[in-house]
Amino acid sequence: MMRNSLIQGITLLTLFASSSAAQQGTQGEWHLHGGDAGYTRYSSLDQVTADNVTDLDIVWRRPSVDTSVTSRWPDLRHSNQLQSTPIMIDGVLYASNSIGLLEAFDPANGETIWVQDTTFLGSETPRGTAGRSVAYWESDNDRRLFAIRAPYLMAIDAATGQFIESFGTDGLIDLTYNEETAYRGTSPPLVVKDVVIVGSAMADHPYTKEQHPGDVRAYDVKTGELRWTWSPIPQAGDPGVETWLDDSWTYSGMANVWTMFSADLDLGYVYLPTGAPTNDMYGGHRPGNNLYANSLVCVDATTGEMVWYFQTVHHDLWDYDNNVAPILMDITVDGTEIKAVVQLTKQAIAYTFNRVTGEPIWPIVERPVLGSNTPGEWISPTQPFPTKPLPFDRHGVTEDDLIDFTPELRAEAVEILKPYILGPIFTPPSIRSNNPEDTKGTFQLPGSVGGAEWGGAGFDPETGMLYIPSVTAGFVADLTPGNPDRMNVRYTRGNREFIAGPRGLPLTKPPYGRITAIDMNTGEHVWMVPNGDGPREHSAIAHLNLPALGQPGRAMPLLTKTLLFVSEGDPIMVRTPPGGGPDAGKKLRAFDKNTGAVVWETMFEAGSNGSPITYLHEGKQYVVLPIGSLSHQGEWIALALP
């Protein structure tokens, strides 16, 4: 399961002498999308506490596109789904706006400092989408921002907003794979040592078995020269190619990293969370376990050589991409200090490894899973399950898991699910039939939107506690026969629909969105609480005066020395599960880190689509987050104490 190299001669003494400050950035600032290169989303700031958090108020707001851009192009169209998390460096906020251009603004009042040079766009009204964040690099007086505006990797002068003309071609690198495969991506690059590293978001083509591999590429941070490429699909003679039976490696693709990377800046290692291969719900054309898809892969940032790997899903049929940036943490297990990395997953599992060697911190066992009845399918007989920590959200579904607020609602839920196959986690997708007597697919839980989400989790380096927002969302994993006139796959995915439960309520018992606190020194769960009210005011159950049921959505965490902040996630985000209340997704809360009790909440006009940050500027702590909804334009909002 694992391969180790490039680690000989590294002693534990050297490792633990490394400074954790290299991972964190400057005190009181926010230098990377995840707060630090280890994606802990943690800040040691403590000005805002449980005693005064109720005094937090909005101190400034900023539109998702600067007025200088909208006045130049009055017919400019851009998405309200603003996922852009700013970074804060040397008293300046930098962010990708709603059309993917960079802007710099004042952290005290949100006023514009500069907007990226737009002359490269020409006179035609531009189109684009916000990147999730930007990357930063400096050396002496050279300060650069790197961002993705598909299909380009851009290098921008942090002082002026002008392109770094010595990088690539006039500050741009075209990341397009070839004429058949365009480049897509919104996750930020990551700078490690002297390279800037990018992944890609690739469109899954359910009608063909061919696709380009989702390569990870590293470019020289000064010149833009391609330094190395790592492909998740091994080629002839490579280790792992034997896991692609029938030479399926020759045409299979994807397995890309569409979410964020993390890195140990002292070791010079980058941690890659790879996704599903082509196609994501039928794999009869790619028999075998399919390394290095659905894996956590550690590579050397200087060379791109693989150090170790672990595959979290064998032969993926569930669209179980590794969607969360790996989280780096130093923990103490049974008296031994360990440099660890945790990969959270859609299947609500926290895989935990020594980030130097790749060895599991607690045993991971291969357990039998159900076989597939789909003709021509190949399925792994086992999947890997950690013995610790236990899953942080529901695994699989039976009738006992269905909604039971009233006997009538339960009976309706049972009736709704009669045409679907139920079962434990890793129950494979099944064929949808138009015959009323046959089944309509598999009710999969967690679904491909479920478990942990790309917003990640918060890790407290002082206590070893990990706080994981997750969503309980089942959906239909169904297959339909491929049309030979326009497809070369035997089966393709069907509707992949979320099924509305009784009277529009969810099908399963609550919570529908939750937060789980895990002590990573022991691997034990400490507490779990619902995140949000959910549909408690629904007319069918309002009379029951139920407690919080949890809001199904992509929640985004921010952890400080004193509090845990978690949003709910606005329903504008693609494929948000149903079941929210009338103000679905619009609230931000602060939780007590010890108990999970809500100590403060506020509601905006729209929910947050990206991660919040915190920073200290001129003696005041701020919390900034992006919001937006179908009916509310994207904007950044800043909160602070009076």
CSV table of C-alpha atoms in Angstrom, one decimal, residues 86-367:
chain,number,residue,atom,x,y,z
A,86,PRO,CA,-8.3,36.8,1.0
A,87,ILE,CA,-4.7,36.7,2.3
A,88,MET,CA,-3.3,39.4,4.5
A,89,ILE,CA,0.4,40.3,4.3
A,90,ASP,CA,2.3,43.4,5.5
A,91,GLY,CA,-0.9,45.4,6.1
A,92,VAL,CA,-2.6,44.6,2.8
A,93,LEU,CA,-5.4,42.2,1.8
A,94,TYR,CA,-5.1,40.4,-1.5
A,95,ALA,CA,-7.9,38.5,-3.2
A,96,SER,CA,-9.2,37.1,-6.5
A,97,ASN,CA,-12.3,39.0,-7.6
A,98,SER,CA,-15.5,37.5,-9.2
A,99,ILE,CA,-13.9,37.4,-12.6
A,100,GLY,CA,-10.5,36.1,-11.5
A,101,LEU,CA,-8.6,39.3,-11.4
A,102,LEU,CA,-6.5,40.2,-8.4
A,103,GLU,CA,-7.3,43.2,-6.1
A,104,ALA,CA,-5.5,44.7,-3.2
A,105,PHE,CA,-7.4,46.5,-0.4
A,106,ASP,CA,-7.0,48.1,2.9
A,107,PRO,CA,-7.6,45.7,5.9
A,108,ALA,CA,-9.0,48.5,8.1
A,109,ASN,CA,-11.7,49.8,5.7
A,110,GLY,CA,-11.8,47.6,2.6
A,111,GLU,CA,-10.8,50.5,0.3
A,112,THR,CA,-9.0,49.8,-3.0
A,113,ILE,CA,-5.2,49.9,-3.1
A,114,TRP,CA,-4.9,48.6,-6.6
A,115,VAL,CA,-6.7,46.4,-9.2
A,116,GLN,CA,-4.7,44.1,-11.4
A,117,ASP,CA,-3.7,45.5,-14.8
A,118,THR,CA,-6.5,44.5,-17.2
A,119,THR,CA,-4.9,45.5,-20.5
A,120,PHE,CA,-4.2,41.9,-21.4
A,121,LEU,CA,-8.0,41.3,-21.6
A,122,GLY,CA,-8.4,43.7,-24.5
A,123,SER,CA,-11.6,45.6,-25.1
A,124,GLU,CA,-14.1,42.6,-25.1
A,125,THR,CA,-16.1,42.2,-21.9
A,126,PRO,CA,-14.2,39.6,-19.9
A,127,ARG,CA,-15.6,36.4,-18.4
A,128,GLY,CA,-14.2,34.4,-15.5
A,129,THR,CA,-14.7,33.2,-12.0
A,130,ALA,CA,-13.1,33.9,-8.7
A,131,GLY,CA,-10.2,31.8,-7.6
A,132,ARG,CA,-10.5,30.4,-4.1
A,133,SER,CA,-7.4,32.3,-3.0
A,134,VAL,CA,-3.9,33.5,-4.1
A,135,ALA,CA,-0.4,32.5,-3.2
A,136,TYR,CA,2.5,34.7,-2.1
A,137,TRP,CA,6.3,34.6,-2.4
A,138,GLU,CA,9.0,37.1,-1.5
A,139,SER,CA,12.8,37.4,-1.7
A,140,ASP,CA,14.5,40.6,-0.8
A,141,ASN,CA,12.5,43.3,-2.6
A,142,ASP,CA,10.8,40.9,-5.0
A,143,ARG,CA,7.2,40.3,-3.8
A,144,ARG,CA,4.9,38.2,-6.0
A,145,LEU,CA,1.4,37.0,-6.0
A,146,PHE,CA,0.4,33.8,-8.0
A,147,ALA,CA,-3.1,33.0,-8.9
A,148,ILE,CA,-5.1,30.9,-11.4
A,149,ARG,CA,-7.4,32.6,-13.9
A,150,ALA,CA,-8.1,29.7,-16.2
A,151,PRO,CA,-6.3,28.8,-18.4
A,152,TYR,CA,-3.5,30.9,-17.0
A,153,LEU,CA,-1.1,30.8,-14.0
A,154,MET,CA,-0.5,34.5,-13.4
A,155,ALA,CA,2.4,36.2,-11.6
A,156,ILE,CA,1.6,39.7,-10.3
A,157,ASP,CA,3.7,42.3,-8.5
A,158,ALA,CA,2.3,42.6,-5.0
A,159,ALA,CA,3.2,46.3,-4.8
A,160,THR,CA,1.6,47.5,-8.1
A,161,GLY,CA,-0.8,44.9,-9.5
A,162,GLN,CA,1.3,44.7,-12.7
A,163,PHE,CA,2.4,41.4,-14.3
A,164,ILE,CA,5.9,40.1,-13.6
A,165,GLU,CA,7.0,40.2,-17.2
A,166,SER,CA,10.1,38.0,-16.6
A,167,PHE,CA,7.8,35.1,-15.5
A,168,GLY,CA,6.5,32.9,-18.3
A,169,THR,CA,5.3,35.0,-21.2
A,170,ASP,CA,4.7,38.5,-19.9
A,171,GLY,CA,3.6,37.1,-16.5
A,172,LEU,CA,1.4,34.4,-17.8
A,173,ILE,CA,1.7,30.6,-18.3
A,174,ASP,CA,-0.9,28.8,-20.4
A,175,LEU,CA,-1.8,25.6,-18.5
A,176,THR,CA,-3.9,24.1,-21.3
A,177,TYR,CA,-3.2,20.4,-21.7
A,178,ASN,CA,-3.9,20.1,-25.4
A,179,GLU,CA,-6.6,20.9,-28.0
A,180,GLU,CA,-8.9,18.2,-26.6
A,181,THR,CA,-8.4,19.1,-22.9
A,182,ALA,CA,-8.9,22.6,-21.6
A,183,TYR,CA,-7.5,23.7,-18.3
A,184,ARG,CA,-9.9,24.4,-15.5
A,185,GLY,CA,-9.1,25.3,-11.9
A,186,THR,CA,-10.0,27.7,-9.1
A,187,SER,CA,-7.9,26.4,-6.2
A,188,PRO,CA,-4.8,28.5,-5.4
A,189,PRO,CA,-1.3,27.5,-6.3
A,190,LEU,CA,1.1,26.7,-3.5
A,191,VAL,CA,4.7,28.1,-3.3
A,192,VAL,CA,7.2,25.7,-1.7
A,193,LYS,CA,10.9,26.8,-1.7
A,194,ASP,CA,11.5,28.0,-5.3
A,195,VAL,CA,8.6,26.4,-7.1
A,196,VAL,CA,5.0,27.3,-7.6
A,197,ILE,CA,2.8,24.2,-7.8
A,198,VAL,CA,-0.6,23.9,-9.5
A,199,GLY,CA,-3.2,21.2,-9.9
A,200,SER,CA,-6.3,21.3,-12.1
A,201,ALA,CA,-10.1,20.9,-12.0
A,202,MET,CA,-11.0,18.6,-14.9
A,203,ALA,CA,-14.4,17.9,-16.4
A,204,ASP,CA,-15.4,14.3,-16.0
A,205,HIS,CA,-16.7,13.0,-19.4
A,206,PRO,CA,-19.2,10.2,-18.5
A,207,TYR,CA,-19.5,9.2,-22.1
A,208,THR,CA,-15.9,8.2,-22.8
A,209,LYS,CA,-13.3,6.1,-21.1
A,210,GLU,CA,-10.5,8.4,-22.3
A,211,GLN,CA,-9.2,11.5,-20.6
A,212,HIS,CA,-6.0,13.3,-19.9
A,213,PRO,CA,-4.3,12.5,-16.6
A,214,GLY,CA,-4.7,15.3,-14.0
A,215,ASP,CA,-1.1,16.2,-13.8
A,216,VAL,CA,0.4,18.3,-11.0
A,217,ARG,CA,3.0,20.8,-12.3
A,218,ALA,CA,5.7,22.9,-10.7
A,219,TYR,CA,7.1,26.0,-12.2
A,220,ASP,CA,10.2,28.0,-11.3
A,221,VAL,CA,9.0,30.8,-9.0
A,222,LYS,CA,11.2,33.4,-10.8
A,223,THR,CA,11.2,32.4,-14.4
A,224,GLY,CA,8.1,30.2,-14.8
A,225,GLU,CA,10.2,27.4,-16.3
A,226,LEU,CA,8.5,24.0,-15.9
A,227,ARG,CA,10.5,22.2,-13.3
A,228,TRP,CA,8.6,19.0,-13.0
A,229,THR,CA,5.4,17.2,-13.7
A,230,TRP,CA,3.9,14.4,-11.6
A,231,SER,CA,1.2,12.3,-13.2
A,232,PRO,CA,-1.4,10.4,-11.1
A,233,ILE,CA,-1.7,7.8,-13.9
A,234,PRO,CA,1.5,5.6,-14.0
A,235,GLN,CA,3.1,4.8,-17.3
A,236,ALA,CA,4.8,1.7,-18.7
A,237,GLY,CA,7.4,0.5,-16.2
A,238,ASP,CA,6.3,2.8,-13.4
A,239,PRO,CA,5.5,1.3,-10.0
A,240,GLY,CA,1.7,1.1,-9.7
A,241,VAL,CA,1.0,0.5,-13.4
A,242,GLU,CA,0.2,-3.1,-12.6
A,243,THR,CA,-2.9,-1.8,-10.8
A,244,TRP,CA,-4.4,-0.7,-14.1
A,245,LEU,CA,-5.3,-4.1,-15.6
A,246,ASP,CA,-5.8,-4.6,-19.4
A,247,ASP,CA,-3.4,-1.7,-20.1
A,248,SER,CA,-6.2,0.7,-19.0
A,249,TRP,CA,-3.5,3.2,-18.0
A,250,THR,CA,-2.9,3.9,-21.7
A,251,TYR,CA,-6.2,5.8,-22.0
A,252,SER,CA,-7.5,6.5,-18.5
A,253,GLY,CA,-7.2,10.0,-17.0
A,254,MET,CA,-8.2,12.5,-14.4
A,255,ALA,CA,-7.3,11.4,-10.8
A,256,ASN,CA,-6.5,15.1,-10.6
A,257,VAL,CA,-6.0,17.4,-7.5
A,258,TRP,CA,-8.8,19.9,-7.9
A,259,THR,CA,-8.7,21.0,-4.2
A,260,MET,CA,-5.8,22.5,-2.3
A,261,PHE,CA,-2.3,21.2,-1.5
A,262,SER,CA,-0.5,21.4,1.7
A,263,ALA,CA,3.2,21.3,2.4
A,264,ASP,CA,5.8,20.9,5.1
A,265,LEU,CA,8.1,23.8,4.3
A,266,ASP,CA,10.9,22.5,6.5
A,267,LEU,CA,11.0,19.0,4.9
A,268,GLY,CA,10.2,20.4,1.4
A,269,TYR,CA,7.4,17.9,1.0
A,270,VAL,CA,4.1,18.5,-0.7
A,271,TYR,CA,1.0,16.5,0.0
A,272,LEU,CA,-1.4,15.8,-2.9
A,273,PRO,CA,-5.0,14.7,-2.4
A,274,THR,CA,-5.9,13.0,-5.7
A,275,GLY,CA,-9.4,12.4,-7.0
A,276,ALA,CA,-11.4,9.8,-9.0
A,277,PRO,CA,-10.2,8.5,-12.4
A,278,THR,CA,-12.3,8.5,-15.6
A,279,ASN,CA,-15.2,7.8,-15.1
A,280,ASP,CA,-16.2,8.5,-11.6
A,281,MET,CA,-19.1,6.0,-11.1
A,282,TYR,CA,-18.4,3.2,-13.6
A,283,GLY,CA,-15.1,1.6,-13.9
A,284,GLY,CA,-15.5,-1.6,-16.0
A,285,HIS,CA,-13.1,-0.2,-18.6
A,286,ARG,CA,-10.3,0.4,-16.0
A,287,PRO,CA,-10.1,-2.8,-13.9
A,288,GLY,CA,-7.8,-2.8,-11.0
A,289,ASN,CA,-7.2,-0.6,-7.9
A,290,ASN,CA,-6.1,2.3,-10.1
A,291,LEU,CA,-3.1,3.9,-8.4
A,292,TYR,CA,-2.6,6.8,-7.7
A,293,ALA,CA,-6.2,7.9,-8.0
A,294,ASN,CA,-8.0,8.6,-4.7
A,295,SER,CA,-4.8,8.7,-2.8
A,296,LEU,CA,-2.8,10.9,-0.5
A,297,VAL,CA,0.6,11.3,-2.2
A,298,CYS,CA,3.7,12.9,-0.7
A,299,VAL,CA,6.2,14.3,-3.3
A,300,ASP,CA,9.5,16.1,-3.0
A,301,ALA,CA,8.9,19.8,-3.9
A,302,THR,CA,12.3,20.1,-5.5
A,303,THR,CA,12.1,17.1,-7.8
A,304,GLY,CA,8.5,16.0,-8.0
A,305,GLU,CA,9.6,12.5,-7.0
A,306,MET,CA,7.1,10.5,-4.9
A,307,VAL,CA,8.2,9.9,-1.3
A,308,TRP,CA,5.2,7.8,-0.2
A,309,TYR,CA,1.5,7.3,-0.9
A,310,PHE,CA,-1.7,5.8,0.5
A,311,GLN,CA,-4.8,5.0,-1.5
A,312,THR,CA,-7.9,5.9,0.4
A,313,VAL,CA,-10.4,4.3,-2.1
A,314,HIS,CA,-9.6,1.4,-4.3
A,315,HIS,CA,-11.2,1.5,-7.8
A,316,ASP,CA,-13.5,4.5,-7.1
A,317,LEU,CA,-17.1,4.0,-8.1
A,318,TRP,CA,-18.6,6.6,-5.7
A,319,ASP,CA,-17.0,9.9,-6.8
A,320,TYR,CA,-15.1,9.9,-3.5
A,321,ASP,CA,-12.4,12.4,-4.6
A,322,ASN,CA,-10.0,13.5,-1.8
A,323,ASN,CA,-11.6,16.9,-1.6
A,324,VAL,CA,-9.8,18.4,1.4
A,325,ALA,CA,-6.3,19.8,1.7
A,326,PRO,CA,-4.3,17.4,3.9
A,327,ILE,CA,-3.8,18.9,7.4
A,328,LEU,CA,-0.4,18.9,9.0
A,329,MET,CA,-0.1,18.6,12.8
A,330,ASP,CA,2.4,17.7,15.4
A,331,ILE,CA,0.8,15.4,17.9
A,332,THR,CA,1.9,13.2,20.8
A,333,VAL,CA,0.6,9.6,20.7
A,334,ASP,CA,1.4,7.2,23.6
A,335,GLY,CA,4.2,9.5,24.7
A,336,THR,CA,5.8,9.8,21.3
A,337,GLU,CA,6.0,13.1,19.4
A,338,ILE,CA,4.9,12.6,15.8
A,339,LYS,CA,4.9,14.8,12.7
A,340,ALA,CA,1.5,13.8,11.3
A,341,VAL,CA,-0.7,14.5,8.3
A,342,VAL,CA,-4.5,13.9,8.3
A,343,GLN,CA,-6.5,13.3,5.1
A,344,LEU,CA,-10.2,14.0,5.7
A,345,THR,CA,-12.6,12.5,3.1
A,346,LYS,CA,-16.1,12.6,1.7
A,347,GLN,CA,-16.6,9.2,3.3
A,348,ALA,CA,-16.2,10.9,6.7
A,349,ILE,CA,-12.9,9.2,7.5
A,350,ALA,CA,-9.8,10.8,9.0
A,351,TYR,CA,-6.8,8.9,7.6
A,352,THR,CA,-3.8,9.8,9.8
A,353,PHE,CA,-0.1,9.2,8.9
A,354,ASN,CA,3.4,10.0,9.9
A,355,ARG,CA,4.0,12.8,7.3
A,356,VAL,CA,7.7,11.9,7.0
A,357,THR,CA,7.4,8.1,6.4
A,358,GLY,CA,3.8,7.6,5.4
A,359,GLU,CA,3.2,5.0,8.2
A,360,PRO,CA,-0.3,5.0,9.7
A,361,ILE,CA,-0.5,6.4,13.2
A,362,TRP,CA,-3.2,3.9,14.1
A,363,PRO,CA,-3.7,0.6,12.2
A,364,ILE,CA,-5.7,0.8,8.9
A,365,VAL,CA,-7.4,-2.5,8.1
A,366,GLU,CA,-8.8,-3.8,4.8
A,367,ARG,CA,-12.5,-4.7,5.3
